[in-house]
PDB file of C-alpha atoms in Angstrom:
ATOM      1  CA  MET Z 646     266.093 238.448 294.921  1.00 56.00           C
ATOM      2  CA  SER Z 647     263.337 240.704 297.135  1.00 55.00           C
ATOM      3  CA  ASP Z 648     262.227 244.062 296.074  1.00 59.00           C
ATOM      4  CA  THR Z 649     261.571 247.502 297.160  1.00 56.00           C
ATOM      5  CA  VAL Z 650     258.398 249.464 297.582  1.00 50.00           C
ATOM      6  CA  LYS Z 651     258.442 252.820 299.716  1.00 53.00           C
ATOM      7  CA  GLY Z 652     260.950 251.645 301.579  1.00 54.00           C
ATOM      8  CA  ARG Z 653     259.866 248.452 303.018  1.00 60.00           C
ATOM      9  CA  SER Z 654     261.795 244.814 301.041  1.00 86.00           C
ATOM     10  CA  PHE Z 655     259.182 242.538 300.039  1.00 90.00           C
ATOM     11  CA  PHE Z 656     259.380 239.179 298.236  1.00 94.00           C
ATOM     12  CA  HIS Z 657     256.818 236.311 296.195  1.00 95.00           C
ATOM     13  CA  LEU Z 658     255.893 232.838 298.288  1.00 96.00           C
ATOM     14  CA  HIS Z 659     253.925 230.324 297.223  1.00 97.00           C
ATOM     15  CA  LEU Z 660     253.519 227.754 299.263  1.00 96.00           C
ATOM     16  CA  VAL Z 661     252.234 224.075 296.904  1.00 97.00           C
ATOM     17  CA  SER Z 662     250.824 221.197 299.018  1.00 95.00           C
ATOM     18  CA  ASP Z 663     248.300 218.426 298.092  1.00 92.00           C
ATOM     19  CA  SER Z 664     246.977 219.196 301.113  1.00 88.00           C
ATOM     20  CA  THR Z 665     245.643 222.344 303.379  1.00 85.00           C
ATOM     21  CA  GLY Z 666     249.186 223.889 303.711  1.00 88.00           C
ATOM     22  CA  GLU Z 667     249.044 224.539 307.570  1.00 86.00           C
ATOM     23  CA  THR Z 668     252.703 222.473 307.424  1.00 87.00           C
ATOM     24  CA  LEU Z 669     253.748 224.630 304.985  1.00 92.00           C
ATOM     25  CA  ILE Z 670     252.494 228.343 306.730  1.00 91.00           C
ATOM     26  CA  ALA Z 671     253.830 227.440 309.812  1.00 88.00           C
ATOM     27  CA  VAL Z 672     257.264 226.254 308.720  1.00 91.00           C
ATOM     28  CA  SER Z 673     257.728 229.554 306.410  1.00 92.00           C
ATOM     29  CA  HIS Z 674     256.777 231.361 308.960  1.00 90.00           C
ATOM     30  CA  ALA Z 675     258.726 230.416 311.732  1.00 89.00           C
ATOM     31  CA  VAL Z 676     261.343 231.547 308.901  1.00 92.00           C
ATOM     32  CA  THR Z 677     260.327 234.724 307.374  1.00 90.00           C
ATOM     33  CA  ALA Z 678     260.395 236.018 311.236  1.00 87.00           C
ATOM     34  CA  GLN Z 679     264.194 235.321 311.366  1.00 89.00           C
ATOM     35  CA  TYR Z 680     264.447 238.230 308.619  1.00 89.00           C
ATOM     36  CA  GLN Z 681     263.324 241.636 309.775  1.00 84.00           C
ATOM     37  CA  GLY Z 682     262.341 244.478 307.897  1.00 84.00           C
ATOM     38  CA  ILE Z 683     261.778 242.026 304.715  1.00 87.00           C
ATOM     39  CA  THR Z 684     257.868 240.531 304.098  1.00 88.00           C
ATOM     40  CA  SER Z 685     256.648 237.604 302.297  1.00 91.00           C
ATOM     41  CA  ILE Z 686     253.516 237.833 299.685  1.00 92.00           C
ATOM     42  CA  GLU Z 687     252.238 233.969 300.499  1.00 94.00           C
ATOM     43  CA  HIS Z 688     250.542 232.288 297.644  1.00 95.00           C
ATOM     44  CA  MET Z 689     249.185 229.867 298.818  1.00 95.00           C
ATOM     45  CA  TYR Z 690     247.988 226.792 296.771  1.00 95.00           C
ATOM     46  CA  PRO Z 691     245.498 224.234 298.688  1.00 93.00           C
ATOM     47  CA  LEU Z 692     244.494 220.884 297.926  1.00 92.00           C
ATOM     48  CA  VAL Z 693     246.339 220.733 294.975  1.00 94.00           C
ATOM     49  CA  ARG Z 694     246.421 216.893 293.801  1.00 93.00           C
ATOM     50  CA  THR Z 695     245.545 216.245 289.993  1.00 95.00           C
ATOM     51  CA  ARG Z 696     248.078 218.127 287.259  1.00 96.00           C
ATOM     52  CA  ALA Z 697     245.578 220.994 286.077  1.00 96.00           C
ATOM     53  CA  GLN Z 698     245.405 222.480 289.865  1.00 96.00           C
ATOM     54  CA  LEU Z 699     249.406 222.333 289.589  1.00 97.00           C
ATOM     55  CA  ASP Z 700     249.970 223.852 285.640  1.00 97.00           C
ATOM     56  CA  LYS Z 701     247.825 226.531 287.512  1.00 96.00           C
ATOM     57  CA  ALA Z 702     249.965 227.424 290.189  1.00 96.00           C
ATOM     58  CA  ILE Z 703     253.175 226.878 288.121  1.00 97.00           C
ATOM     59  CA  SER Z 704     250.925 229.491 285.690  1.00 96.00           C
ATOM     60  CA  GLU Z 705     251.150 232.263 289.001  1.00 95.00           C
ATOM     61  CA  ILE Z 706     254.546 231.288 289.654  1.00 96.00           C
ATOM     62  CA  GLU Z 707     255.390 232.450 286.812  1.00 96.00           C
ATOM     63  CA  THR Z 708     253.862 236.303 287.137  1.00 95.00           C
ATOM     64  CA  SER Z 709     255.134 235.744 290.493  1.00 94.00           C
ATOM     65  CA  PRO Z 710     258.895 235.244 289.813  1.00 95.00           C
ATOM     66  CA  GLY Z 711     260.091 234.254 293.644  1.00 96.00           C
ATOM     67  CA  ILE Z 712     260.625 231.225 295.913  1.00 97.00           C
ATOM     68  CA  VAL Z 713     258.811 228.422 296.029  1.00 97.00           C
ATOM     69  CA  LEU Z 714     258.275 225.413 298.976  1.00 97.00           C
ATOM     70  CA  PHE Z 715     255.830 222.591 298.786  1.00 96.00           C
ATOM     71  CA  THR Z 716     254.855 219.445 300.430  1.00 93.00           C
ATOM     72  CA  LEU Z 717     253.413 217.441 297.700  1.00 92.00           C
ATOM     73  CA  VAL Z 718     253.945 213.916 297.758  1.00 87.00           C
ATOM     74  CA  ASP Z 719     253.105 212.125 294.481  1.00 90.00           C
ATOM     75  CA  GLN Z 720     256.116 211.950 292.634  1.00 91.00           C
ATOM     76  CA  GLU Z 721     254.513 212.514 289.705  1.00 95.00           C
ATOM     77  CA  LEU Z 722     253.859 216.300 289.760  1.00 96.00           C
ATOM     78  CA  THR Z 723     256.621 216.752 292.387  1.00 95.00           C
ATOM     79  CA  GLN Z 724     258.824 215.729 289.783  1.00 96.00           C
ATOM     80  CA  VAL Z 725     256.858 218.333 287.015  1.00 97.00           C
ATOM     81  CA  LEU Z 726     256.817 221.399 289.571  1.00 97.00           C
ATOM     82  CA  ASP Z 727     260.599 220.962 290.302  1.00 97.00           C
ATOM     83  CA  GLU Z 728     260.883 221.001 286.309  1.00 97.00           C
ATOM     84  CA  ALA Z 729     258.749 224.027 286.085  1.00 97.00           C
ATOM     85  CA  CYS Z 730     260.355 225.795 288.885  1.00 97.00           C
ATOM     86  CA  HIS Z 731     263.959 224.572 287.129  1.00 96.00           C
ATOM     87  CA  ALA Z 732     263.018 226.041 283.444  1.00 96.00           C
ATOM     88  CA  LEU Z 733     262.385 229.211 285.860  1.00 96.00           C
ATOM     89  CA  GLY Z 734     264.488 229.874 287.527  1.00 95.00           C
ATOM     90  CA  MET Z 735     263.045 229.702 291.054  1.00 95.00           C
ATOM     91  CA  PRO Z 736     263.918 227.987 294.015  1.00 96.00           C
ATOM     92  CA  CYS Z 737     262.469 224.986 294.943  1.00 97.00           C
ATOM     93  CA  LEU Z 738     262.495 222.818 297.849  1.00 96.00           C
ATOM     94  CA  SER Z 739     260.375 219.921 299.622  1.00 94.00           C
ATOM     95  CA  VAL Z 740     259.979 220.477 303.085  1.00 92.00           C
ATOM     96  CA  LEU Z 741     258.745 217.200 304.410  1.00 87.00           C
ATOM     97  CA  GLN Z 742     261.861 215.185 301.515  1.00 88.00           C
ATOM     98  CA  PRO Z 743     264.724 216.009 303.962  1.00 89.00           C
ATOM     99  CA  ILE Z 744     262.820 214.981 306.738  1.00 87.00           C
ATOM    100  CA  MET Z 745     261.330 212.123 305.095  1.00 84.00           C
ATOM    101  CA  SER Z 746     264.836 210.827 303.454  1.00 87.00           C
ATOM    102  CA  LEU Z 747     265.889 210.772 307.433  1.00 88.00           C
ATOM    103  CA  PHE Z 748     263.439 209.036 308.759  1.00 87.00           C
ATOM    104  CA  GLN Z 749     263.653 206.385 306.253  1.00 87.00           C
ATOM    105  CA  SER Z 750     267.471 205.735 306.884  1.00 89.00           C
ATOM    106  CA  TYR Z 751     266.828 205.049 310.363  1.00 88.00           C
ATOM    107  CA  LEU Z 752     264.014 202.926 310.203  1.00 88.00           C
ATOM    108  CA  GLY Z 753     264.844 200.964 306.775  1.00 87.00           C
ATOM    109  CA  THR Z 754     261.062 201.222 305.426  1.00 80.00           C
ATOM    110  CA  ALA Z 755     260.151 203.411 303.149  1.00 73.00           C
ATOM    111  CA  SER Z 756     256.726 205.611 303.376  1.00 67.00           C
ATOM    112  CA  THR Z 757     253.563 205.439 301.811  1.00 67.00           C
ATOM    113  CA  PRO Z 758     252.718 208.673 300.055  1.00 64.00           C
ATOM    114  CA  ARG Z 759     248.849 209.659 301.927  1.00 64.00           C
ATOM    115  CA  PRO Z 760     248.841 212.986 300.211  1.00 64.00           C
ATOM    116  CA  GLY Z 761     246.705 215.097 303.730  1.00 57.00           C
ATOM    117  CA  ALA Z 762     247.278 211.980 305.809  1.00 59.00           C
ATOM    118  CA  GLN Z 763     248.282 214.145 308.873  1.00 55.00           C
ATOM    119  CA  HIS Z 764     244.238 215.340 308.831  1.00 52.00           C
ATOM    120  CA  ILE Z 765     242.875 211.356 309.437  1.00 56.00           C
ATOM    121  CA  LEU Z 766     240.100 211.589 311.590  1.00 55.00           C
ATOM    122  CA  ASN Z 767     241.292 209.616 314.092  1.00 65.00           C
ATOM    123  CA  ALA Z 768     241.041 208.928 317.839  1.00 73.00           C
ATOM    124  CA  ASP Z 769     243.930 212.028 318.061  1.00 79.00           C
ATOM    125  CA  TYR Z 770     241.269 214.278 316.448  1.00 77.00           C
ATOM    126  CA  PHE Z 771     237.740 213.554 318.042  1.00 82.00           C
ATOM    127  CA  ARG Z 772     240.318 214.353 321.096  1.00 88.00           C
ATOM    128  CA  ARG Z 773     241.237 217.594 320.014  1.00 88.00           C
ATOM    129  CA  ILE Z 774     237.615 218.153 318.674  1.00 90.00           C
ATOM    130  CA  ASP Z 775     236.387 217.786 322.210  1.00 94.00           C
ATOM    131  CA  ALA Z 776     238.939 219.425 324.122  1.00 94.00           C
ATOM    132  CA  LEU Z 777     238.348 222.281 321.620  1.00 94.00           C
ATOM    133  CA  ASN Z 778     234.293 221.936 322.511  1.00 95.00           C
ATOM    134  CA  PHE Z 779     234.958 221.699 326.729  1.00 96.00           C
ATOM    135  CA  THR Z 780     237.196 224.609 326.167  1.00 97.00           C
ATOM    136  CA  LEU Z 781     234.649 227.261 324.434  1.00 95.00           C
ATOM    137  CA  MET Z 782     232.090 226.083 326.918  1.00 96.00           C
ATOM    138  CA  HIS Z 783     234.862 226.533 330.163  1.00 97.00           C
ATOM    139  CA  ASP Z 784     235.629 229.868 328.716  1.00 97.00           C
ATOM    140  CA  ASP Z 785     235.563 233.121 331.615  1.00 95.00           C
ATOM    141  CA  GLY Z 786     234.806 230.979 334.200  1.00 95.00           C
ATOM    142  CA  MET Z 787     231.760 229.143 332.635  1.00 95.00           C
ATOM    143  CA  LEU Z 788     230.232 225.962 334.300  1.00 95.00           C
ATOM    144  CA  PRO Z 789     232.733 225.415 336.920  1.00 94.00           C
ATOM    145  CA  GLU Z 790     230.681 223.007 338.745  1.00 94.00           C
ATOM    146  CA  ASN Z 791     232.573 220.776 335.415  1.00 95.00           C
ATOM    147  CA  TYR Z 792     235.875 222.164 336.024  1.00 97.00           C
ATOM    148  CA  GLU Z 793     237.175 218.880 338.086  1.00 97.00           C
ATOM    149  CA  ASP Z 794     236.596 218.030 334.434  1.00 97.00           C
ATOM    150  CA  ALA Z 795     239.504 220.148 333.059  1.00 98.00           C
ATOM    151  CA  ASP Z 796     242.725 218.826 332.240  1.00 98.00           C
ATOM    152  CA  VAL Z 797     244.442 222.411 332.665  1.00 98.00           C
ATOM    153  CA  VAL Z 798     242.149 225.951 334.486  1.00 98.00           C
ATOM    154  CA  LEU Z 799     243.922 228.439 334.053  1.00 98.00           C
ATOM    155  CA  LEU Z 800     243.411 231.856 336.529  1.00 98.00           C
ATOM    156  CA  GLY Z 801     244.307 235.097 335.975  1.00 98.00           C
ATOM    157  CA  VAL Z 802     243.728 238.688 335.169  1.00 97.00           C
ATOM    158  CA  SER Z 803     241.618 239.592 332.901  1.00 95.00           C
ATOM    159  CA  ARG Z 804     243.531 240.477 329.361  1.00 95.00           C
ATOM    160  CA  SER Z 805     246.504 237.795 330.186  1.00 97.00           C
ATOM    161  CA  SER Z 806     245.549 235.764 327.928  1.00 96.00           C
ATOM    162  CA  LYS Z 807     244.010 233.662 329.517  1.00 97.00           C
ATOM    163  CA  THR Z 808     241.169 232.927 326.203  1.00 96.00           C
ATOM    164  CA  PRO Z 809     243.669 232.963 323.473  1.00 96.00           C
ATOM    165  CA  THR Z 810     246.074 230.368 325.677  1.00 97.00           C
ATOM    166  CA  SER Z 811     243.333 228.256 325.985  1.00 97.00           C
ATOM    167  CA  ILE Z 812     242.596 227.462 322.367  1.00 95.00           C
ATOM    168  CA  TYR Z 813     245.524 226.576 321.684  1.00 94.00           C
ATOM    169  CA  LEU Z 814     246.064 224.199 324.428  1.00 96.00           C
ATOM    170  CA  ALA Z 815     242.753 222.793 322.936  1.00 95.00           C
ATOM    171  CA  ASN Z 816     244.352 222.380 319.665  1.00 91.00           C
ATOM    172  CA  ARG Z 817     246.960 220.307 321.338  1.00 92.00           C
ATOM    173  CA  GLY Z 818     243.838 217.845 322.813  1.00 93.00           C
ATOM    174  CA  ILE Z 819     244.051 219.674 326.205  1.00 96.00           C
ATOM    175  CA  LYS Z 820     240.215 220.058 327.737  1.00 97.00           C
ATOM    176  CA  THR Z 821     240.960 224.169 329.388  1.00 98.00           C
ATOM    177  CA  ALA Z 822     238.703 225.821 331.567  1.00 97.00           C
ATOM    178  CA  ASN Z 823     240.284 229.580 332.235  1.00 97.00           C
ATOM    179  CA  ILE Z 824     238.534 232.207 335.445  1.00 97.00           C
ATOM    180  CA  PRO Z 825     239.249 235.481 335.531  1.00 97.00           C
ATOM    181  CA  LEU Z 826     240.525 236.995 338.538  1.00 97.00           C
ATOM    182  CA  VAL Z 827     238.418 240.255 339.355  1.00 95.00           C
ATOM    183  CA  PRO Z 828     238.666 242.427 341.826  1.00 93.00           C
ATOM    184  CA  ASN Z 829     236.011 242.124 344.955  1.00 89.00           C
ATOM    185  CA  MET Z 830     234.833 239.162 343.448  1.00 92.00           C
ATOM    186  CA  PRO Z 831     235.342 235.872 345.617  1.00 90.00           C
ATOM    187  CA  LEU Z 832     236.480 232.739 343.303  1.00 91.00           C
ATOM    188  CA  PRO Z 833     234.250 229.587 343.495  1.00 87.00           C
ATOM    189  CA  ARG Z 834     234.876 227.698 346.243  1.00 86.00           C
ATOM    190  CA  SER Z 835     235.443 224.489 343.978  1.00 90.00           C
ATOM    191  CA  VAL Z 836     238.765 225.970 342.867  1.00 95.00           C
ATOM    192  CA  THR Z 837     240.975 225.164 345.802  1.00 94.00           C
ATOM    193  CA  LYS Z 838     239.593 221.971 345.942  1.00 94.00           C
ATOM    194  CA  LEU Z 839     239.835 220.928 342.055  1.00 96.00           C
ATOM    195  CA  LYS Z 840     241.642 217.426 342.382  1.00 93.00           C
ATOM    196  CA  ALA Z 841     242.848 215.969 338.779  1.00 96.00           C
ATOM    197  CA  PRO Z 842     243.217 219.188 336.589  1.00 98.00           C
ATOM    198  CA  LEU Z 843     246.136 221.278 337.166  1.00 98.00           C
ATOM    199  CA  VAL Z 844     245.956 224.973 337.968  1.00 98.00           C
ATOM    200  CA  VAL Z 845     247.798 227.822 336.330  1.00 98.00           C
ATOM    201  CA  GLY Z 846     247.942 231.240 337.505  1.00 98.00           C
ATOM    202  CA  LEU Z 847     249.373 233.719 334.347  1.00 98.00           C
ATOM    203  CA  PHE Z 848     250.140 237.219 334.828  1.00 98.00           C
ATOM    204  CA  ALA Z 849     252.070 240.078 333.169  1.00 97.00           C
ATOM    205  CA  SER Z 850     253.191 243.075 333.753  1.00 97.00           C
ATOM    206  CA  PRO Z 851     251.148 246.309 334.536  1.00 97.00           C
ATOM    207  CA  GLU Z 852     252.177 248.232 331.769  1.00 96.00           C
ATOM    208  CA  ARG Z 853     251.283 245.399 329.936  1.00 96.00           C
ATOM    209  CA  ILE Z 854     247.472 244.451 330.958  1.00 96.00           C
ATOM    210  CA  VAL Z 855     246.733 248.244 331.030  1.00 95.00           C
ATOM    211  CA  GLN Z 856     248.208 248.711 327.033  1.00 94.00           C
ATOM    212  CA  ILE Z 857     246.251 245.432 326.380  1.00 94.00           C
ATOM    213  CA  ARG Z 858     243.225 246.647 328.218  1.00 92.00           C
ATOM    214  CA  GLU Z 859     243.193 250.780 326.391  1.00 90.00           C
ATOM    215  CA  ASN Z 860     243.566 248.952 323.100  1.00 88.00           C
ATOM    216  CA  ARG Z 861     240.318 246.738 323.783  1.00 85.00           C
ATOM    217  CA  LEU Z 862     238.586 249.308 325.245  1.00 86.00           C
ATOM    218  CA  LEU Z 863     239.180 251.518 322.047  1.00 84.00           C
ATOM    219  CA  SER Z 864     238.370 249.249 319.246  1.00 79.00           C
ATOM    220  CA  LEU Z 865     234.837 248.659 321.862  1.00 78.00           C
ATOM    221  CA  ASN Z 866     234.238 252.360 321.475  1.00 78.00           C
ATOM    222  CA  ALA Z 867     234.415 252.022 324.537  1.00 74.00           C
ATOM    223  CA  THR Z 868     234.142 255.235 327.478  1.00 73.00           C
ATOM    224  CA  PRO Z 869     237.521 254.101 329.806  1.00 67.00           C
ATOM    225  CA  ASP Z 870     236.818 253.052 333.399  1.00 66.00           C
ATOM    226  CA  SER Z 871     239.270 254.064 335.217  1.00 75.00           C
ATOM    227  CA  ALA Z 872     239.838 251.450 337.760  1.00 83.00           C
ATOM    228  CA  TYR Z 873     240.269 248.997 334.491  1.00 90.00           C
ATOM    229  CA  VAL Z 874     242.969 250.735 332.842  1.00 91.00           C
ATOM    230  CA  ASP Z 875     244.444 252.949 336.063  1.00 92.00           C
ATOM    231  CA  ARG Z 876     247.879 251.595 336.383  1.00 93.00           C
ATOM    232  CA  LEU Z 877     247.653 251.362 340.494  1.00 95.00           C
ATOM    233  CA  ALA Z 878     244.793 249.336 340.399  1.00 95.00           C
ATOM    234  CA  VAL Z 879     245.977 247.503 337.937  1.00 96.00           C
ATOM    235  CA  ALA Z 880     249.301 246.759 339.513  1.00 97.00           C
ATOM    236  CA  ASP Z 881     247.160 245.487 342.735  1.00 97.00           C
ATOM    237  CA  GLU Z 882     245.020 243.404 340.596  1.00 97.00           C
ATOM    238  CA  VAL Z 883     248.380 241.164 339.541  1.00 97.00           C
ATOM    239  CA  ALA Z 884     249.948 241.816 343.040  1.00 98.00           C
ATOM    240  CA  GLN Z 885     246.487 240.121 344.440  1.00 97.00           C
ATOM    241  CA  SER Z 886     246.651 237.239 342.018  1.00 98.00           C
ATOM    242  CA  ARG Z 887     250.036 236.218 342.574  1.00 98.00           C
ATOM    243  CA  LYS Z 888     249.853 236.598 346.000  1.00 97.00           C
ATOM    244  CA  LEU Z 889     246.782 234.196 346.113  1.00 97.00           C
ATOM    245  CA  PHE Z 890     248.995 232.204 343.196  1.00 98.00           C
ATOM    246  CA  ALA Z 891     250.980 231.475 345.652  1.00 98.00           C
ATOM    247  CA  GLN Z 892     248.811 230.937 348.435  1.00 97.00           C
ATOM    248  CA  ASN Z 893     247.532 227.931 346.872  1.00 97.00           C
ATOM    249  CA  GLY Z 894     250.768 226.090 345.402  1.00 97.00           C
ATOM    250  CA  TRP Z 895     249.252 227.404 342.187  1.00 98.00           C
ATOM    251  CA  PRO Z 896     253.032 227.383 338.944  1.00 98.00           C
ATOM    252  CA  MET Z 897     252.621 230.636 337.524  1.00 98.00           C
ATOM    253  CA  ILE Z 898     253.666 232.269 334.190  1.00 98.00           C
ATOM    254  CA  ASP Z 899     255.030 235.379 333.264  1.00 98.00           C
ATOM    255  CA  VAL Z 900     252.992 235.998 330.713  1.00 97.00           C
ATOM    256  CA  THR Z 901     254.681 239.921 329.258  1.00 97.00           C
ATOM    257  CA  ARG Z 902     257.181 238.774 326.791  1.00 94.00           C
ATOM    258  CA  ARG Z 903     255.633 234.850 325.625  1.00 94.00           C
ATOM    259  CA  SER Z 904     253.865 234.521 322.608  1.00 92.00           C
ATOM    260  CA  ILE Z 905     250.792 232.349 323.457  1.00 94.00           C
ATOM    261  CA  GLU Z 906     253.067 229.448 321.876  1.00 92.00           C
ATOM    262  CA  GLU Z 907     255.122 229.523 324.073  1.00 95.00           C
ATOM    263  CA  THR Z 908     253.393 230.074 327.412  1.00 96.00           C
ATOM    264  CA  ALA Z 909     250.805 226.913 325.854  1.00 95.00           C
ATOM    265  CA  ALA Z 910     254.472 225.078 325.582  1.00 95.00           C
ATOM    266  CA  ALA Z 911     254.923 226.027 328.915  1.00 95.00           C
ATOM    267  CA  ILE Z 912     251.592 225.065 330.028  1.00 97.00           C
ATOM    268  CA  ILE Z 913     251.930 221.390 328.223  1.00 96.00           C
ATOM    269  CA  ASP Z 914     255.303 220.516 330.007  1.00 95.00           C
ATOM    270  CA  LEU Z 915     253.727 221.549 333.285  1.00 97.00           C
ATOM    271  CA  TYR Z 916     251.096 219.544 332.563  1.00 96.00           C
ATOM    272  CA  LYS Z 917     252.921 216.207 331.574  1.00 95.00           C
ATOM    273  CA  VAL Z 918     254.752 216.619 334.718  1.00 95.00           C
ATOM    274  CA  HIS Z 919     251.279 217.187 337.166  1.00 96.00           C
ATOM    275  CA  ARG Z 920     249.917 213.604 334.907  1.00 94.00           C
ATOM    276  CA  GLN Z 921     253.221 211.603 335.546  1.00 93.00           C
ATOM    277  CA  LYS Z 922     252.930 213.000 339.867  1.00 92.00           C
ATOM    278  CA  ARG Z 923     248.727 211.989 339.486  1.00 92.00           C
ATOM    279  CA  ALA Z 924     249.846 208.283 337.665  1.00 91.00           C
ATOM    280  CA  ALA Z 925     252.538 207.933 340.328  1.00 90.00           C
ATOM    281  CA  GLU Z 926     250.462 208.501 343.094  1.00 89.00           C
ATOM    282  CA  ALA Z 927     247.616 206.330 341.784  1.00 88.00           C
ATOM    283  CA  ALA Z 928     249.922 203.251 341.503  1.00 87.00           C
ATOM    284  CA  SER Z 929     250.830 203.707 345.590  1.00 79.00           C
TER     285      SER Z 929
END
């Protein structure tokens, strides 16, 4: 049951994991986002792999009653946590168990319990690390001579979410370079001749760009640049960027009301089509 303090409702949310807890955090955030006006107070217990570690978590759960979500593959620890929550009268749910049961019924075989197995150092892991290194080295227009080695190249005016989107894509194993579009500064010629990477243009409404730029200047205690935050000047920047995207046949995405995750998902879809097209061209 949630409590109210100064007009705000909150509840305690206990996340118990035998790994980093990233799965629990992602799932719980996706659900709590659907409840407006209610805030979760998260209690995170990562790398719980012994009875002593679990007992410590249970003690804290008893002190701050709430919802308990867990990802434990050790059946003994799972049973201890289930019984403790039942005795305390608290709701307790294994986030992975329903999915694992579905997989088992379809595949006809049981899983092999491996705590933290999703974080194993395999080829996919190192591919993501390589993508992240590439993306950090090619942020904000750096090293243009390497753009042909990118999977995706993002273009957009200042404050159009290029860098955070690039980092998100890198975490998905996609090597991404991003290039700022600056008034009166031409693009490197190599950009319009790129063959291997998918080039995507990002833009937002002038009002949104101005708002973000003003907040950026305030955070830096910087003197406002009239052209940088002028509504008409920014509108012209955005219009010119969209004209450039259209002239080169580059797909463009309006990020005004999109989260970074939504923008990245749209780019990943475009990238899949781009790869299929290149594979077909190479085979013909």
